[in-house]
Amino acid sequence: MHVGVVMNPIAGMGGRVGLKGTDGKIAEARERGAEPRAPDRAKRAMDRLAAVAPETAVSTAVDPMGERIVREAGFEPVRVVDPFESGERRGTDDAPAETTAEHTRRAVEAFLEAGVDLVLFVGGDGTAADVATALEGTDTPMLGVPAGVKVYSSVFAVSPEDAAEVAATFSRTERREVMDIDEDAYREGEVHPELRGVAHVPVAEDLQSSKQTASGTVESLAEGVADDIREREGDGVTYVLGPGSTVGAIKAELGFSPSPIGVDVWRDGEVVALDATESEILAELGEENAIVVSPIGGQGFVFGRGNPQLSPAVIRECDVTIVASRAKLDDVRALRVDTDDPELDAELAGWVRVRVGKFETRMMKIV
């Protein structure tokens, strides 16, 4: 097996600082204190690949698009491609340059010339679209290590480790859709997925589905959860209310206009932070805190897709309440988490109660 590895070094940087994406926002993300996410995700994938298939031949791109991480995992690259023009700023893993779609496409085109059997990329939906464009007209499959803020496409593995396992073991591929959304519209609360391509992807259990946008009615659920929150007014409980339409209905039932796709913080009958970043959430937490979050329809992710503000540091300070309509749960076999902290992921795993109505709950397993 010959794998071409390319990383978008700025993927996901805007998430925890509330930018809902990083396209065209790298300078603002840095100003808000954002730290690179992709290198750690890439390292987890490459370390796992080295453990399960050390004989894999690997080609990669020059830093900051993968070379150091590939070498540190123990691989001696077959080929190191350079997608940069002479004089372009490349940056480092800690302060990556704002690489472009063209850099990704050049790297993938060079992998094709080297005869790779699979392109393993680290990024989000935008990176997936760039890889798919470069692979158009070929039978070479692609597989994503999820590192972006929004991960709508069905070309990603569930986790970095799963990506390595799939890359090492797959025996056939199927055609899957590559989706992306307009980030500026997304920041305004409008979600319009657009088909950007169709690509060959390894067939495996550990691939995520496309995001489903319909989730059924949630009125009675929202009323029940809001009633429970009101009963605790005056107790100083801080509620961290996640993004999405299901929790948005709870926010509306509480009587305030929520940020469209952001995380809002509520305490003792009032909003104390609207569209909060990770640091703003942490600043508002008190002695007793609760997260209310709903899984992504079709995928089942509770944490790790679309809500990076709910970081491991935030989650560890809170009790977690998961809410979902029955229709949404009918579309998923299990719930999932991908918090950037494997130890926390393991702690969260297991059977949990999911609130599905004013009083009703359903048992679901986090895997």
Short mmCIF file of C-alpha atoms in Angstrom, two decimals:
data_model
loop_
_atom_site.label_atom_id
_atom_site.label_comp_id
_atom_site.label_asym_id
_atom_site.label_seq_id
_atom_site.Cartn_x
_atom_site.Cartn_y
_atom_site.Cartn_z
CA MET A 1 0.00 0.00 0.00
CA HIS A 2 1.31 3.45 -0.99
CA VAL A 3 -0.45 6.33 0.78
CA GLY A 4 -0.15 10.02 -0.04
CA VAL A 5 -0.56 12.17 3.08
CA VAL A 6 -1.41 15.87 2.91
CA MET A 7 -2.48 18.16 5.75
CA ASN A 8 -4.28 21.49 5.68
CA PRO A 9 -2.34 23.08 8.58
CA ILE A 10 -5.00 25.71 9.37
CA ALA A 11 -8.02 23.38 9.31
CA GLY A 12 -10.22 23.77 12.37
CA MET A 13 -8.35 26.72 13.88
CA GLY A 14 -11.43 28.94 13.92
CA GLY A 15 -13.66 26.54 15.84
CA ARG A 16 -12.95 27.08 19.52
CA VAL A 17 -12.71 30.84 19.10
CA GLY A 18 -16.21 31.02 17.64
CA LEU A 19 -15.49 31.59 13.94
CA LYS A 20 -17.37 28.47 12.70
CA GLY A 21 -14.66 27.95 10.12
CA THR A 22 -11.23 29.18 9.09
CA ASP A 23 -11.61 30.04 5.39
CA GLY A 24 -10.26 33.57 5.01
CA LYS A 25 -10.20 34.01 8.79
CA ILE A 26 -6.75 32.78 9.81
CA ALA A 27 -5.52 36.23 10.94
CA GLU A 28 -8.64 36.81 13.03
CA ALA A 29 -8.39 33.30 14.47
CA ARG A 30 -4.82 34.00 15.59
CA GLU A 31 -5.86 37.33 17.09
CA ARG A 32 -8.45 35.47 19.16
CA GLY A 33 -5.81 33.06 20.41
CA ALA A 34 -6.58 30.09 18.18
CA GLU A 35 -4.11 27.22 18.15
CA PRO A 36 -3.50 24.78 15.29
CA ARG A 37 -5.64 21.64 15.49
CA ALA A 38 -4.66 19.71 12.39
CA PRO A 39 -1.09 18.71 13.38
CA ASP A 40 -2.28 16.79 16.45
CA ARG A 41 -5.00 15.07 14.43
CA ALA A 42 -2.48 14.14 11.76
CA LYS A 43 -0.05 12.83 14.38
CA ARG A 44 -2.71 10.56 15.88
CA ALA A 45 -3.50 9.13 12.46
CA MET A 46 0.12 8.57 11.44
CA ASP A 47 1.13 7.07 14.78
CA ARG A 48 -1.75 4.61 14.47
CA LEU A 49 -0.85 3.78 10.86
CA ALA A 50 2.73 3.09 11.97
CA ALA A 51 1.41 0.76 14.68
CA VAL A 52 -0.99 -1.25 12.50
CA ALA A 53 0.80 -1.15 9.12
CA PRO A 54 4.45 -0.08 9.55
CA GLU A 55 5.29 -1.45 6.10
CA THR A 56 3.07 1.16 4.39
CA ALA A 57 4.86 3.29 1.81
CA VAL A 58 4.12 6.97 2.41
CA SER A 59 4.55 10.06 0.27
CA THR A 60 3.78 13.47 1.71
CA ALA A 61 4.07 17.23 1.22
CA VAL A 62 6.71 19.56 2.65
CA ASP A 63 6.03 21.24 5.96
CA PRO A 64 3.73 22.61 7.18
CA MET A 65 1.63 20.17 5.11
CA GLY A 66 2.80 16.88 6.61
CA GLU A 67 6.48 15.99 6.25
CA ARG A 68 7.61 16.34 9.89
CA ILE A 69 4.64 14.38 11.26
CA VAL A 70 5.15 11.56 8.76
CA ARG A 71 8.83 11.28 9.65
CA GLU A 72 8.20 11.44 13.41
CA ALA A 73 5.77 8.52 13.06
CA GLY A 74 8.69 6.47 11.74
CA PHE A 75 8.06 6.58 7.99
CA GLU A 76 10.77 7.49 5.48
CA PRO A 77 8.78 9.19 2.70
CA VAL A 78 8.96 7.68 -0.76
CA ARG A 79 8.48 11.18 -2.11
CA VAL A 80 8.19 14.61 -0.53
CA VAL A 81 6.33 16.97 -2.85
CA ASP A 82 6.62 20.74 -2.74
CA PRO A 83 3.39 22.50 -3.75
CA PHE A 84 4.70 26.00 -2.98
CA GLU A 85 5.89 28.56 -5.49
CA SER A 86 9.35 30.04 -5.00
CA GLY A 87 9.31 32.70 -2.28
CA GLU A 88 5.94 31.75 -0.78
CA ARG A 89 5.71 31.90 3.01
CA ARG A 90 5.31 28.40 4.39
CA GLY A 91 5.07 29.02 8.12
CA THR A 92 5.41 26.30 10.73
CA ASP A 93 3.11 23.87 12.53
CA ASP A 94 2.78 26.38 15.38
CA ALA A 95 2.23 29.36 13.08
CA PRO A 96 1.11 27.87 9.75
CA ALA A 97 0.81 29.88 6.59
CA GLU A 98 -2.66 30.20 5.10
CA THR A 99 -2.25 27.47 2.53
CA THR A 100 -4.66 27.55 -0.38
CA ALA A 101 -6.77 25.12 -2.35
CA GLU A 102 -4.13 25.26 -5.07
CA HIS A 103 -1.43 23.99 -2.69
CA THR A 104 -3.59 20.98 -1.80
CA ARG A 105 -4.40 20.23 -5.43
CA ARG A 106 -0.74 20.42 -6.46
CA ALA A 107 0.23 18.00 -3.71
CA VAL A 108 -2.46 15.51 -4.73
CA GLU A 109 -1.51 15.76 -8.40
CA ALA A 110 2.08 14.94 -7.44
CA PHE A 111 0.85 11.95 -5.43
CA LEU A 112 -0.94 10.67 -8.54
CA GLU A 113 2.30 10.94 -10.49
CA ALA A 114 3.99 8.91 -7.73
CA GLY A 115 1.34 6.20 -8.08
CA VAL A 116 -0.25 6.29 -4.64
CA ASP A 117 -3.06 3.85 -3.85
CA LEU A 118 -4.87 6.24 -1.47
CA VAL A 119 -4.82 9.95 -0.63
CA LEU A 120 -5.13 10.42 3.13
CA PHE A 121 -5.88 14.07 3.84
CA VAL A 122 -6.22 16.00 7.10
CA GLY A 123 -8.75 18.83 7.03
CA GLY A 124 -12.41 19.66 6.70
CA ASP A 125 -14.99 19.86 3.92
CA GLY A 126 -13.09 22.53 1.97
CA THR A 127 -9.97 20.38 1.93
CA ALA A 128 -12.07 17.38 0.88
CA ALA A 129 -13.43 19.35 -2.07
CA ASP A 130 -9.91 20.36 -3.12
CA VAL A 131 -8.68 16.76 -2.96
CA ALA A 132 -11.72 15.51 -4.89
CA THR A 133 -11.11 18.10 -7.62
CA ALA A 134 -7.52 16.91 -8.05
CA LEU A 135 -8.64 13.26 -8.18
CA GLU A 136 -11.46 13.84 -10.65
CA GLY A 137 -11.30 11.40 -13.55
CA THR A 138 -9.15 8.88 -11.66
CA ASP A 139 -9.96 5.76 -9.65
CA THR A 140 -7.63 6.71 -6.79
CA PRO A 141 -9.61 6.80 -3.53
CA MET A 142 -9.48 9.47 -0.84
CA LEU A 143 -10.05 9.33 2.90
CA GLY A 144 -10.32 12.19 5.39
CA VAL A 145 -8.86 12.59 8.87
CA PRO A 146 -11.48 14.96 10.35
CA ALA A 147 -9.88 18.23 11.49
CA GLY A 148 -12.24 20.96 10.29
CA VAL A 149 -14.97 22.84 12.11
CA LYS A 150 -17.75 21.67 9.81
CA VAL A 151 -17.53 18.10 8.52
CA TYR A 152 -20.56 17.44 6.35
CA SER A 153 -19.07 15.08 3.77
CA SER A 154 -19.22 11.29 3.96
CA VAL A 155 -15.57 10.88 2.97
CA PHE A 156 -14.19 11.14 6.53
CA ALA A 157 -13.34 8.48 9.05
CA VAL A 158 -14.94 8.83 12.47
CA SER A 159 -11.61 9.62 14.18
CA PRO A 160 -7.91 9.96 13.26
CA GLU A 161 -7.22 6.45 14.55
CA ASP A 162 -10.11 5.04 12.52
CA ALA A 163 -8.69 6.72 9.40
CA ALA A 164 -5.44 4.82 9.88
CA GLU A 165 -7.27 1.54 10.46
CA VAL A 166 -9.36 2.00 7.31
CA ALA A 167 -6.32 3.00 5.24
CA ALA A 168 -4.49 -0.14 6.36
CA THR A 169 -7.30 -2.64 5.85
CA PHE A 170 -9.72 -1.59 3.10
CA SER A 171 -10.16 -3.85 0.10
CA ARG A 172 -12.77 -2.02 -1.98
CA THR A 173 -14.18 1.46 -2.54
CA GLU A 174 -17.49 3.11 -3.29
CA ARG A 175 -18.54 6.48 -4.68
CA ARG A 176 -19.45 9.04 -2.01
CA GLU A 177 -20.50 12.68 -2.03
CA VAL A 178 -18.20 15.56 -1.13
CA MET A 179 -20.20 18.41 0.41
CA ASP A 180 -19.23 21.92 1.48
CA ILE A 181 -21.07 25.00 2.70
CA ASP A 182 -20.59 28.74 2.39
CA GLU A 183 -18.85 29.75 5.61
CA ASP A 184 -20.03 33.37 5.54
CA ALA A 185 -23.65 32.22 5.27
CA TYR A 186 -22.96 29.58 7.94
CA ARG A 187 -21.76 32.29 10.35
CA GLU A 188 -25.10 34.04 9.80
CA GLY A 189 -26.95 30.86 10.68
CA GLU A 190 -27.81 29.73 7.16
CA VAL A 191 -26.76 26.20 6.24
CA HIS A 192 -26.80 25.42 2.52
CA PRO A 193 -24.79 22.26 1.76
CA GLU A 194 -23.52 22.16 -1.80
CA LEU A 195 -22.39 19.08 -3.69
CA ARG A 196 -18.75 19.69 -4.64
CA GLY A 197 -17.90 16.33 -6.12
CA VAL A 198 -18.17 12.57 -5.98
CA ALA A 199 -15.11 10.56 -5.05
CA HIS A 200 -13.97 6.98 -4.54
CA VAL A 201 -13.77 6.25 -0.79
CA PRO A 202 -12.75 3.06 1.03
CA VAL A 203 -15.69 0.95 2.20
CA ALA A 204 -15.60 0.57 5.99
CA GLU A 205 -17.79 0.70 9.08
CA ASP A 206 -15.75 3.54 10.56
CA LEU A 207 -16.82 6.18 8.06
CA GLN A 208 -19.24 8.91 9.04
CA SER A 209 -22.47 9.48 7.18
CA SER A 210 -23.49 12.73 5.55
CA LYS A 211 -25.14 15.17 7.91
CA GLN A 212 -28.93 15.02 7.89
CA THR A 213 -30.67 18.36 8.36
CA ALA A 214 -34.19 17.19 9.20
CA SER A 215 -34.73 16.10 12.80
CA GLY A 216 -38.49 15.94 13.42
CA THR A 217 -40.60 17.92 15.88
CA VAL A 218 -39.07 19.02 19.16
CA GLU A 219 -41.75 21.22 20.73
CA SER A 220 -42.64 19.01 23.70
CA LEU A 221 -38.99 18.15 24.25
CA ALA A 222 -38.04 21.83 24.32
CA GLU A 223 -40.86 22.64 26.72
CA GLY A 224 -39.82 19.87 29.13
CA VAL A 225 -36.13 20.81 29.19
CA ALA A 226 -36.91 24.52 29.53
CA ASP A 227 -39.23 23.76 32.48
CA ASP A 228 -36.44 21.83 34.19
CA ILE A 229 -34.02 24.72 33.67
CA ARG A 230 -36.50 27.25 35.06
CA GLU A 231 -36.96 25.14 38.18
CA ARG A 232 -33.28 25.68 38.95
CA GLU A 233 -33.39 29.47 38.63
CA GLY A 234 -31.77 31.04 41.66
CA ASP A 235 -29.54 28.02 42.29
CA GLY A 236 -26.65 29.47 40.30
CA VAL A 237 -26.54 26.61 37.80
CA THR A 238 -24.76 27.60 34.58
CA TYR A 239 -26.26 26.03 31.44
CA VAL A 240 -24.09 25.79 28.34
CA LEU A 241 -26.54 25.44 25.46
CA GLY A 242 -25.08 23.95 22.31
CA PRO A 243 -25.78 24.81 18.65
CA GLY A 244 -28.39 23.38 16.33
CA SER A 245 -32.13 23.51 15.82
CA THR A 246 -33.05 21.10 18.63
CA VAL A 247 -31.29 23.04 21.38
CA GLY A 248 -32.33 26.23 19.56
CA ALA A 249 -35.95 25.29 20.29
CA ILE A 250 -35.07 25.05 23.98
CA LYS A 251 -33.45 28.49 23.85
CA ALA A 252 -36.57 29.91 22.22
CA GLU A 253 -38.73 28.25 24.90
CA LEU A 254 -36.59 29.99 27.53
CA GLY A 255 -37.53 33.26 25.88
CA PHE A 256 -34.43 34.52 24.11
CA SER A 257 -33.25 34.76 20.54
CA PRO A 258 -30.31 32.37 20.25
CA SER A 259 -27.18 32.78 18.20
CA PRO A 260 -28.01 30.85 15.01
CA ILE A 261 -25.35 28.16 15.21
CA GLY A 262 -23.40 29.18 18.29
CA VAL A 263 -23.08 28.16 21.93
CA ASP A 264 -25.01 30.33 24.41
CA VAL A 265 -24.66 30.42 28.20
CA TRP A 266 -27.70 30.81 30.50
CA ARG A 267 -27.83 31.30 34.26
CA ASP A 268 -30.63 32.20 36.66
CA GLY A 269 -33.09 33.35 34.03
CA GLU A 270 -30.81 35.32 31.72
CA VAL A 271 -28.24 34.99 28.96
CA VAL A 272 -24.73 35.62 30.28
CA ALA A 273 -22.86 34.86 27.04
CA LEU A 274 -24.15 34.76 23.47
CA ASP A 275 -22.29 32.93 20.68
CA ALA A 276 -19.55 32.22 23.20
CA THR A 277 -16.01 31.07 22.48
CA GLU A 278 -14.30 28.38 24.53
CA SER A 279 -12.58 30.97 26.74
CA GLU A 280 -15.83 32.90 27.27
CA ILE A 281 -17.62 29.72 28.32
CA LEU A 282 -14.87 28.79 30.76
CA ALA A 283 -15.01 32.28 32.27
CA GLU A 284 -18.73 31.88 33.04
CA LEU A 285 -18.62 28.42 34.60
CA GLY A 286 -19.33 28.15 38.30
CA GLU A 287 -19.62 25.43 40.91
CA GLU A 288 -22.48 23.66 39.13
CA ASN A 289 -22.60 23.52 35.33
CA ALA A 290 -24.52 21.60 32.69
CA ILE A 291 -24.14 21.23 28.95
CA VAL A 292 -27.28 20.67 26.88
CA VAL A 293 -26.37 19.34 23.45
CA SER A 294 -28.01 17.45 20.58
CA PRO A 295 -26.26 14.97 18.26
CA ILE A 296 -25.83 15.79 14.59
CA GLY A 297 -28.54 14.12 12.54
CA GLY A 298 -27.38 11.22 10.42
CA GLN A 299 -23.90 11.18 12.00
CA GLY A 300 -24.68 10.92 15.71
CA PHE A 301 -21.81 13.11 16.89
CA VAL A 302 -22.48 14.69 20.28
CA PHE A 303 -19.10 16.42 20.53
CA GLY A 304 -16.48 17.03 17.86
CA ARG A 305 -18.54 18.19 14.88
CA GLY A 306 -19.84 21.74 14.68
CA ASN A 307 -19.32 22.56 18.36
CA PRO A 308 -15.56 22.82 19.04
CA GLN A 309 -16.27 25.57 21.58
CA LEU A 310 -17.38 22.68 23.80
CA SER A 311 -13.78 21.68 24.35
CA PRO A 312 -12.45 19.02 26.72
CA ALA A 313 -11.79 21.74 29.30
CA VAL A 314 -15.44 22.81 29.14
CA ILE A 315 -16.88 19.30 29.09
CA ARG A 316 -14.87 18.22 32.14
CA GLU A 317 -16.47 21.02 34.19
CA CYS A 318 -20.05 20.12 33.27
CA ASP A 319 -22.74 17.50 33.58
CA VAL A 320 -23.96 16.56 30.10
CA THR A 321 -27.59 16.34 28.99
CA ILE A 322 -28.18 14.96 25.50
CA VAL A 323 -31.47 15.82 23.79
CA ALA A 324 -32.86 14.69 20.44
CA SER A 325 -36.12 14.08 18.65
CA ARG A 326 -37.14 10.47 18.16
CA ALA A 327 -36.82 10.94 14.40
CA LYS A 328 -33.20 12.03 14.74
CA LEU A 329 -32.27 9.01 16.86
CA ASP A 330 -34.04 6.69 14.43
CA ASP A 331 -31.49 7.75 11.82
CA VAL A 332 -28.37 6.85 13.84
CA ARG A 333 -27.18 3.48 15.12
CA ALA A 334 -25.03 4.95 17.90
CA LEU A 335 -23.78 8.24 19.27
CA ARG A 336 -20.18 9.35 18.82
CA VAL A 337 -17.67 11.75 20.34
CA ASP A 338 -14.40 13.11 18.95
CA THR A 339 -13.21 15.76 21.41
CA ASP A 340 -9.46 15.89 20.57
CA ASP A 341 -8.87 14.12 23.92
CA PRO A 342 -8.90 10.30 23.53
CA GLU A 343 -9.03 9.80 27.32
CA LEU A 344 -12.15 11.97 27.58
CA ASP A 345 -13.67 10.15 24.60
CA ALA A 346 -13.21 6.89 26.48
CA GLU A 347 -14.76 8.37 29.65
CA LEU A 348 -17.81 9.55 27.71
CA ALA A 349 -18.32 6.20 25.97
CA GLY A 350 -21.05 3.85 27.13
CA TRP A 351 -24.81 3.85 27.58
CA VAL A 352 -26.49 7.22 28.20
CA ARG A 353 -30.04 8.51 28.54
CA VAL A 354 -31.14 10.82 25.75
CA ARG A 355 -34.11 13.11 26.40
CA VAL A 356 -36.59 12.62 23.54
CA GLY A 357 -39.77 14.21 24.91
CA LYS A 358 -41.22 16.28 27.70
CA PHE A 359 -40.61 13.41 30.11
CA GLU A 360 -39.44 10.49 27.96
CA THR A 361 -35.86 9.27 27.52
CA ARG A 362 -34.20 6.66 25.35
CA MET A 363 -31.03 4.68 26.05
CA MET A 364 -28.32 5.13 23.41
CA LYS A 365 -24.71 4.03 23.36
CA ILE A 366 -21.80 6.40 22.81
CA VAL A 367 -19.11 4.46 20.92
#
